[in-house]
Amino acid sequence: MDIDKFIEKLADQFDDTEPELFTPDLLFHDLEEWSSLSALSIIAFVRTEYGKKITALDIRACQTVRDLFEMVESK
């Protein structure tokens, strides 16, 4: 997996946040548009793009985009 591609595809899950704000160190839970629907969108994105199953608890345990990437990569 490539973190840059992951970030690009993750940014696509957010409608109101500029893609260039997405970096490995972004605290994605702090985004204004972050919600439980965002978490569901990420779960679906990971399953569709990477064929991996993650849960809302997995996402909650992550702080940064890098944390999320590493968690998905380890599944």
N, CA, C and O atoms as a Tinker XYZ file with bonds, in Angstrom:
   300  protein
     1  N      0.839000   -1.180000    0.000000    73     2
     2  CA     0.000000    0.000000    0.000000    64     1     3
     3  C      0.884000    1.243000    0.000000    63     2     4     5
     4  O      1.971000    1.252000    0.577000    81     3
     5  N      0.406000    2.265000   -0.642000    73     3     6
     6  CA     1.110000    3.532000   -0.729000    64     5     7
     7  C      0.326000    4.590000    0.044000    63     6     8     9
     8  O     -0.862000    4.788000   -0.209000    81     7
     9  N      0.981000    5.267000    0.982000    73     7    10
    10  CA     0.271000    6.227000    1.828000    64     9    11
    11  C     -0.275000    7.412000    1.026000    63    10    12    13
    12  O     -1.341000    7.934000    1.351000    81    11
    13  N      0.439000    7.841000   -0.012000    73    11    14
    14  CA    -0.040000    8.973000   -0.800000    64    13    15
    15  C     -1.338000    8.643000   -1.534000    63    14    16    17
    16  O     -2.255000    9.462000   -1.581000    81    15
    17  N     -1.411000    7.446000   -2.103000    73    15    18
    18  CA    -2.649000    7.010000   -2.781000    64    17    19
    19  C     -3.774000    6.855000   -1.762000    63    18    20    21
    20  O     -4.918000    7.227000   -2.025000    81    19
    21  N     -3.436000    6.298000   -0.588000    73    19    22
    22  CA    -4.425000    6.124000    0.475000    64    21    23
    23  C     -5.008000    7.482000    0.872000    63    22    24    25
    24  O     -6.223000    7.626000    1.009000    81    23
    25  N     -4.140000    8.471000    1.055000    73    23    26
    26  CA    -4.589000    9.808000    1.451000    64    25    27
    27  C     -5.475000   10.416000    0.370000    63    26    28    29
    28  O     -6.502000   11.024000    0.672000    81    27
    29  N     -5.083000   10.255000   -0.867000    73    27    30
    30  CA    -5.880000   10.791000   -1.977000    64    29    31
    31  C     -7.285000   10.185000   -1.986000    63    30    32    33
    32  O     -8.276000   10.898000   -2.147000    81    31
    33  N     -7.360000    8.875000   -1.812000    73    31    34
    34  CA    -8.659000    8.199000   -1.812000    64    33    35
    35  C     -9.454000    8.505000   -0.547000    63    34    36    37
    36  O    -10.680000    8.606000   -0.591000    81    35
    37  N     -8.762000    8.651000    0.576000    73    35    38
    38  CA    -9.442000    9.021000    1.821000    64    37    39
    39  C    -10.052000   10.413000    1.706000    63    38    40    41
    40  O    -11.182000   10.635000    2.142000    81    39
    41  N     -9.315000   11.340000    1.127000    73    39    42
    42  CA    -9.805000   12.715000    0.961000    64    41    43
    43  C    -11.088000   12.744000    0.131000    63    42    44    45
    44  O    -11.945000   13.604000    0.332000    81    43
    45  N    -11.215000   11.802000   -0.799000    73    43    46
    46  CA   -12.428000   11.729000   -1.619000    64    45    47
    47  C    -13.677000   11.401000   -0.801000    63    46    48    49
    48  O    -14.796000   11.621000   -1.264000    81    47
    49  N    -13.494000   10.881000    0.402000    73    47    50
    50  CA   -14.629000   10.522000    1.251000    64    49    51
    51  C    -15.233000   11.744000    1.946000    63    50    52    53
    52  O    -16.294000   11.656000    2.563000    81    51
    53  N    -14.553000   12.872000    1.839000    73    51    54
    54  CA   -14.988000   14.096000    2.513000    64    53    55
    55  C    -15.347000   15.143000    1.471000    63    54    56    57
    56  O    -14.528000   15.495000    0.622000    81    55
    57  N    -16.562000   15.632000    1.541000    73    55    58
    58  CA   -17.053000   16.592000    0.552000    64    57    59
    59  C    -16.650000   18.034000    0.843000    63    58    60    61
    60  O    -16.414000   18.807000   -0.085000    81    59
    61  N    -16.570000   18.399000    2.102000    73    59    62
    62  CA   -16.393000   19.800000    2.466000    64    61    63
    63  C    -14.980000   20.173000    2.915000    63    62    64    65
    64  O    -14.725000   21.320000    3.284000    81    63
    65  N    -14.074000   19.217000    2.882000    73    63    66
    66  CA   -12.699000   19.487000    3.302000    64    65    67
    67  C    -11.800000   19.440000    2.078000    63    66    68    69
    68  O    -11.846000   18.487000    1.300000    81    67
    69  N    -10.988000   20.464000    1.911000    73    67    70
    70  CA   -10.095000   20.545000    0.760000    64    69    71
    71  C     -9.100000   19.387000    0.781000    63    70    72    73
    72  O     -8.489000   19.123000    1.817000    81    71
    73  N     -8.928000   18.697000   -0.335000    73    71    74
    74  CA    -8.024000   17.536000   -0.387000    64    73    75
    75  C     -6.592000   17.854000    0.045000    63    74    76    77
    76  O     -5.915000   17.002000    0.620000    81    75
    77  N     -6.132000   19.071000   -0.228000    73    75    78
    78  CA    -4.751000   19.398000    0.125000    64    77    79
    79  C     -4.523000   19.498000    1.636000    63    78    80    81
    80  O     -3.376000   19.550000    2.081000    81    79
    81  N     -5.590000   19.527000    2.424000    73    79    82
    82  CA    -5.453000   19.529000    3.878000    64    81    83
    83  C     -5.103000   18.152000    4.425000    63    82    84    85
    84  O     -4.651000   18.025000    5.563000    81    83
    85  N     -5.313000   17.128000    3.614000    73    83    86
    86  CA    -5.049000   15.761000    4.057000    64    85    87
    87  C     -3.558000   15.462000    3.954000    63    86    88    89
    88  O     -2.977000   15.446000    2.869000    81    87
    89  N     -2.963000   15.226000    5.116000    73    87    90
    90  CA    -1.553000   14.863000    5.227000    64    89    91
    91  C     -1.474000   13.674000    6.183000    63    90    92    93
    92  O     -2.453000   13.368000    6.864000    81    91
    93  N     -0.335000   13.009000    6.242000    73    91    94
    94  CA    -0.225000   11.898000    7.188000    64    93    95
    95  C     -0.474000   12.298000    8.639000    63    94    96    97
    96  O     -0.941000   11.482000    9.434000    81    95
    97  N     -0.168000   13.542000    8.989000    73    95    98
    98  CA    -0.301000   13.980000   10.382000    64    97    99
    99  C     -1.631000   14.656000   10.713000    63    98   100   101
   100  O     -1.822000   15.132000   11.832000    81    99
   101  N     -2.544000   14.701000    9.751000    73    99   102
   102  CA    -3.854000   15.309000    9.988000    64   101   103
   103  C     -4.624000   14.541000   11.060000    63   102   104   105
   104  O     -4.750000   13.318000   10.992000    81   103
   105  N     -5.133000   15.268000   12.042000    73   103   106
   106  CA    -6.008000   14.683000   13.065000    64   105   107
   107  C     -7.426000   14.684000   12.484000    63   106   108   109
   108  O     -8.181000   15.642000   12.654000    81   107
   109  N     -7.765000   13.605000   11.802000    73   107   110
   110  CA    -9.007000   13.586000   11.023000    64   109   111
   111  C    -10.261000   13.677000   11.874000    63   110   112   113
   112  O    -11.301000   14.117000   11.384000    81   111
   113  N    -10.191000   13.273000   13.133000    73   111   114
   114  CA   -11.357000   13.399000   14.023000    64   113   115
   115  C    -11.691000   14.866000   14.293000    63   114   116   117
   116  O    -12.814000   15.193000   14.678000    81   115
   117  N    -10.713000   15.742000   14.090000    73   115   118
   118  CA   -10.915000   17.175000   14.346000    64   117   119
   119  C    -11.521000   17.922000   13.161000    63   118   120   121
   120  O    -11.828000   19.109000   13.271000    81   119
   121  N    -11.694000   17.244000   12.041000    73   119   122
   122  CA   -12.295000   17.901000   10.878000    64   121   123
   123  C    -13.723000   18.324000   11.206000    63   122   124   125
   124  O    -14.458000   17.598000   11.875000    81   123
   125  N    -14.096000   19.481000   10.738000    73   123   126
   126  CA   -15.438000   20.006000   10.999000    64   125   127
   127  C    -16.523000   19.061000   10.501000    63   126   128   129
   128  O    -17.568000   18.926000   11.138000    81   127
   129  N    -16.288000   18.412000    9.377000    73   127   130
   130  CA   -17.329000   17.535000    8.829000    64   129   131
   131  C    -17.263000   16.102000    9.359000    63   130   132   133
   132  O    -18.032000   15.248000    8.918000    81   131
   133  N    -16.346000   15.826000   10.310000    73   131   134
   134  CA   -16.246000   14.479000   10.853000    64   133   135
   135  C    -17.538000   14.104000   11.587000    63   134   136   137
   136  O    -18.067000   14.893000   12.370000    81   135
   137  N    -18.036000   12.897000   11.326000    73   135   138
   138  CA   -19.251000   12.406000   11.975000    64   137   139
   139  C    -19.250000   10.881000   11.928000    63   138   140   141
   140  O    -18.345000   10.261000   11.369000    81   139
   141  N    -20.259000   10.303000   12.513000    73   139   142
   142  CA   -20.382000    8.841000   12.446000    64   141   143
   143  C    -20.591000    8.383000   11.007000    63   142   144   145
   144  O    -20.193000    7.277000   10.641000    81   143
   145  N    -21.212000    9.226000   10.195000    73   143   146
   146  CA   -21.365000    8.886000    8.776000    64   145   147
   147  C    -20.017000    8.870000    8.059000    63   146   148   149
   148  O    -19.807000    8.078000    7.140000    81   147
   149  N    -19.120000    9.732000    8.474000    73   147   150
   150  CA   -17.771000    9.719000    7.907000    64   149   151
   151  C    -17.082000    8.399000    8.225000    63   150   152   153
   152  O    -16.413000    7.815000    7.373000    81   151
   153  N    -17.250000    7.940000    9.451000    73   151   154
   154  CA   -16.651000    6.665000    9.854000    64   153   155
   155  C    -17.204000    5.524000    9.008000    63   154   156   157
   156  O    -16.453000    4.658000    8.559000    81   155
   157  N    -18.509000    5.523000    8.791000    73   155   158
   158  CA   -19.112000    4.483000    7.948000    64   157   159
   159  C    -18.592000    4.556000    6.520000    63   158   160   161
   160  O    -18.363000    3.529000    5.881000    81   159
   161  N    -18.409000    5.756000    6.032000    73   159   162
   162  CA   -17.874000    5.949000    4.693000    64   161   163
   163  C    -16.455000    5.385000    4.594000    63   162   164   165
   164  O    -16.104000    4.756000    3.596000    81   163
   165  N    -15.642000    5.608000    5.628000    73   163   166
   166  CA   -14.274000    5.094000    5.638000    64   165   167
   167  C    -14.274000    3.570000    5.711000    63   166   168   169
   168  O    -13.470000    2.916000    5.047000    81   167
   169  N    -15.160000    3.011000    6.504000    73   167   170
   170  CA   -15.269000    1.548000    6.587000    64   169   171
   171  C    -15.585000    0.966000    5.211000    63   170   172   173
   172  O    -14.972000   -0.016000    4.794000    81   171
   173  N    -16.533000    1.568000    4.514000    73   171   174
   174  CA   -16.906000    1.100000    3.171000    64   173   175
   175  C    -15.765000    1.305000    2.183000    63   174   176   177
   176  O    -15.495000    0.435000    1.355000    81   175
   177  N    -15.097000    2.446000    2.264000    73   175   178
   178  CA   -13.967000    2.746000    1.380000    64   177   179
   179  C    -12.860000    1.710000    1.547000    63   178   180   181
   180  O    -12.330000    1.208000    0.555000    81   179
   181  N    -12.508000    1.389000    2.778000    73   179   182
   182  CA   -11.433000    0.425000    3.037000    64   181   183
   183  C    -11.819000   -0.961000    2.521000    63   182   184   185
   184  O    -10.991000   -1.670000    1.949000    81   183
   185  N    -13.063000   -1.334000    2.723000    73   183   186
   186  CA   -13.498000   -2.649000    2.248000    64   185   187
   187  C    -13.485000   -2.710000    0.725000    63   186   188   189
   188  O    -13.036000   -3.701000    0.148000    81   187
   189  N    -13.975000   -1.658000    0.070000    73   187   190
   190  CA   -14.045000   -1.627000   -1.390000    64   189   191
   191  C    -12.670000   -1.524000   -2.029000    63   190   192   193
   192  O    -12.359000   -2.273000   -2.956000    81   191
   193  N    -11.851000   -0.613000   -1.549000    73   191   194
   194  CA   -10.545000   -0.345000   -2.167000    64   193   195
   195  C     -9.484000   -1.375000   -1.806000    63   194   196   197
   196  O     -8.638000   -1.712000   -2.635000    81   195
   197  N     -9.522000   -1.882000   -0.565000    73   195   198
   198  CA    -8.437000   -2.729000   -0.078000    64   197   199
   199  C     -8.892000   -4.135000    0.327000    63   198   200   201
   200  O     -8.062000   -4.986000    0.648000    81   199
   201  N    -10.196000   -4.378000    0.314000    73   199   202
   202  CA   -10.705000   -5.697000    0.672000    64   201   203
   203  C    -10.451000   -6.059000    2.124000    63   202   204   205
   204  O    -10.337000   -7.236000    2.467000    81   203
   205  N    -10.362000   -5.050000    2.971000    73   203   206
   206  CA   -10.087000   -5.285000    4.386000    64   205   207
   207  C    -11.256000   -4.797000    5.228000    63   206   208   209
   208  O    -11.924000   -3.819000    4.894000    81   207
   209  N    -11.483000   -5.506000    6.326000    73   207   210
   210  CA   -12.592000   -5.163000    7.205000    64   209   211
   211  C    -12.063000   -4.423000    8.431000    63   210   212   213
   212  O    -11.223000   -4.938000    9.170000    81   211
   213  N    -12.568000   -3.212000    8.631000    73   211   214
   214  CA   -12.250000   -2.453000    9.835000    64   213   215
   215  C    -13.558000   -2.081000   10.516000    63   214   216   217
   216  O    -14.630000   -2.140000    9.913000    81   215
   217  N    -13.452000   -1.702000   11.763000    73   215   218
   218  CA   -14.638000   -1.345000   12.538000    64   217   219
   219  C    -14.561000    0.108000   12.997000    63   218   220   221
   220  O    -13.530000    0.768000   12.865000    81   219
   221  N    -15.657000    0.579000   13.530000    73   219   222
   222  CA   -15.685000    1.932000   14.094000    64   221   223
   223  C    -14.708000    2.035000   15.265000    63   222   224   225
   224  O    -14.108000    3.090000   15.471000    81   223
   225  N    -14.542000    0.966000   16.027000    73   223   226
   226  CA   -13.578000    0.974000   17.132000    64   225   227
   227  C    -12.151000    1.101000   16.613000    63   226   228   229
   228  O    -11.320000    1.771000   17.226000    81   227
   229  N    -11.868000    0.458000   15.483000    73   227   230
   230  CA   -10.546000    0.597000   14.862000    64   229   231
   231  C    -10.294000    2.058000   14.504000    63   230   232   233
   232  O     -9.222000    2.600000   14.774000    81   231
   233  N    -11.288000    2.680000   13.899000    73   231   234
   234  CA   -11.148000    4.080000   13.492000    64   233   235
   235  C    -11.003000    4.984000   14.709000    63   234   236   237
   236  O    -10.196000    5.913000   14.704000    81   235
   237  N    -11.770000    4.717000   15.731000    73   235   238
   238  CA   -11.714000    5.528000   16.945000    64   237   239
   239  C    -10.332000    5.461000   17.593000    63   238   240   241
   240  O     -9.888000    6.433000   18.204000    81   239
   241  N     -9.657000    4.333000   17.466000    73   239   242
   242  CA    -8.325000    4.158000   18.053000    64   241   243
   243  C     -7.245000    4.940000   17.314000    63   242   244   245
   244  O     -6.149000    5.132000   17.841000    81   243
   245  N     -7.540000    5.387000   16.115000    73   243   246
   246  CA    -6.580000    6.139000   15.302000    64   245   247
   247  C     -6.726000    7.633000   15.553000    63   246   248   249
   248  O     -7.834000    8.149000   15.693000    81   247
   249  N     -5.605000    8.309000   15.607000    73   247   250
   250  CA    -5.617000    9.755000   15.781000    64   249   251
   251  C     -5.362000   10.481000   14.471000    63   250   252   253
   252  O     -6.071000   11.424000   14.120000    81   251
   253  N     -4.340000   10.032000   13.752000    73   251   254
   254  CA    -3.928000   10.704000   12.525000    64   253   255
   255  C     -4.249000    9.850000   11.305000    63   254   256   257
   256  O     -4.587000    8.671000   11.419000    81   255
   257  N     -4.137000   10.461000   10.157000    73   255   258
   258  CA    -4.312000    9.721000    8.906000    64   257   259
   259  C     -3.257000    8.610000    8.816000    63   258   260   261
   260  O     -3.550000    7.516000    8.335000    81   259
   261  N     -2.038000    8.888000    9.274000    73   259   262
   262  CA    -0.987000    7.867000    9.271000    64   261   263
   263  C     -1.387000    6.681000   10.147000    63   262   264   265
   264  O     -1.173000    5.530000    9.766000    81   263
   265  N     -1.967000    6.953000   11.320000    73   263   266
   266  CA    -2.441000    5.875000   12.194000    64   265   267
   267  C     -3.464000    5.021000   11.465000    63   266   268   269
   268  O     -3.423000    3.792000   11.527000    81   267
   269  N     -4.376000    5.680000   10.779000    73   267   270
   270  CA    -5.417000    4.971000   10.030000    64   269   271
   271  C     -4.793000    4.120000    8.941000    63   270   272   273
   272  O     -5.146000    2.951000    8.783000    81   271
   273  N     -3.876000    4.693000    8.195000    73   271   274
   274  CA    -3.181000    3.969000    7.130000    64   273   275
   275  C     -2.464000    2.739000    7.685000    63   274   276   277
   276  O     -2.588000    1.647000    7.131000    81   275
   277  N     -1.723000    2.908000    8.765000    73   275   278
   278  CA    -0.982000    1.801000    9.340000    64   277   279
   279  C     -1.904000    0.713000    9.879000    63   278   280   281
   280  O     -1.588000   -0.474000    9.791000    81   279
   281  N     -3.034000    1.116000   10.432000    73   279   282
   282  CA    -3.990000    0.138000   10.938000    64   281   283
   283  C     -4.578000   -0.667000    9.778000    63   282   284   285
   284  O     -4.688000   -1.890000    9.863000    81   283
   285  N     -4.950000    0.010000    8.708000    73   283   286
   286  CA    -5.507000   -0.689000    7.537000    64   285   287
   287  C     -4.446000   -1.600000    6.948000    63   286   288   289
   288  O     -4.741000   -2.742000    6.596000    81   287
   289  N     -3.239000   -1.124000    6.838000    73   287   290
   290  CA    -2.149000   -1.913000    6.274000    64   289   291
   291  C     -1.888000   -3.180000    7.083000    63   290   292   293
   292  O     -1.507000   -4.207000    6.522000    81   291
   293  N     -2.091000   -3.113000    8.389000    73   291   294
   294  CA    -1.814000   -4.261000    9.256000    64   293   295
   295  C     -2.938000   -5.302000    9.269000    63   294   296   297
   296  O     -2.736000   -6.415000    9.754000    81   295
   297  N     -4.094000   -4.964000    8.754000    73   295   298
   298  CA    -5.236000   -5.893000    8.757000    64   297   299
   299  C     -5.047000   -7.002000    7.766000    63   298   300
   300  O     -5.911000   -7.870000    7.639000    81   299
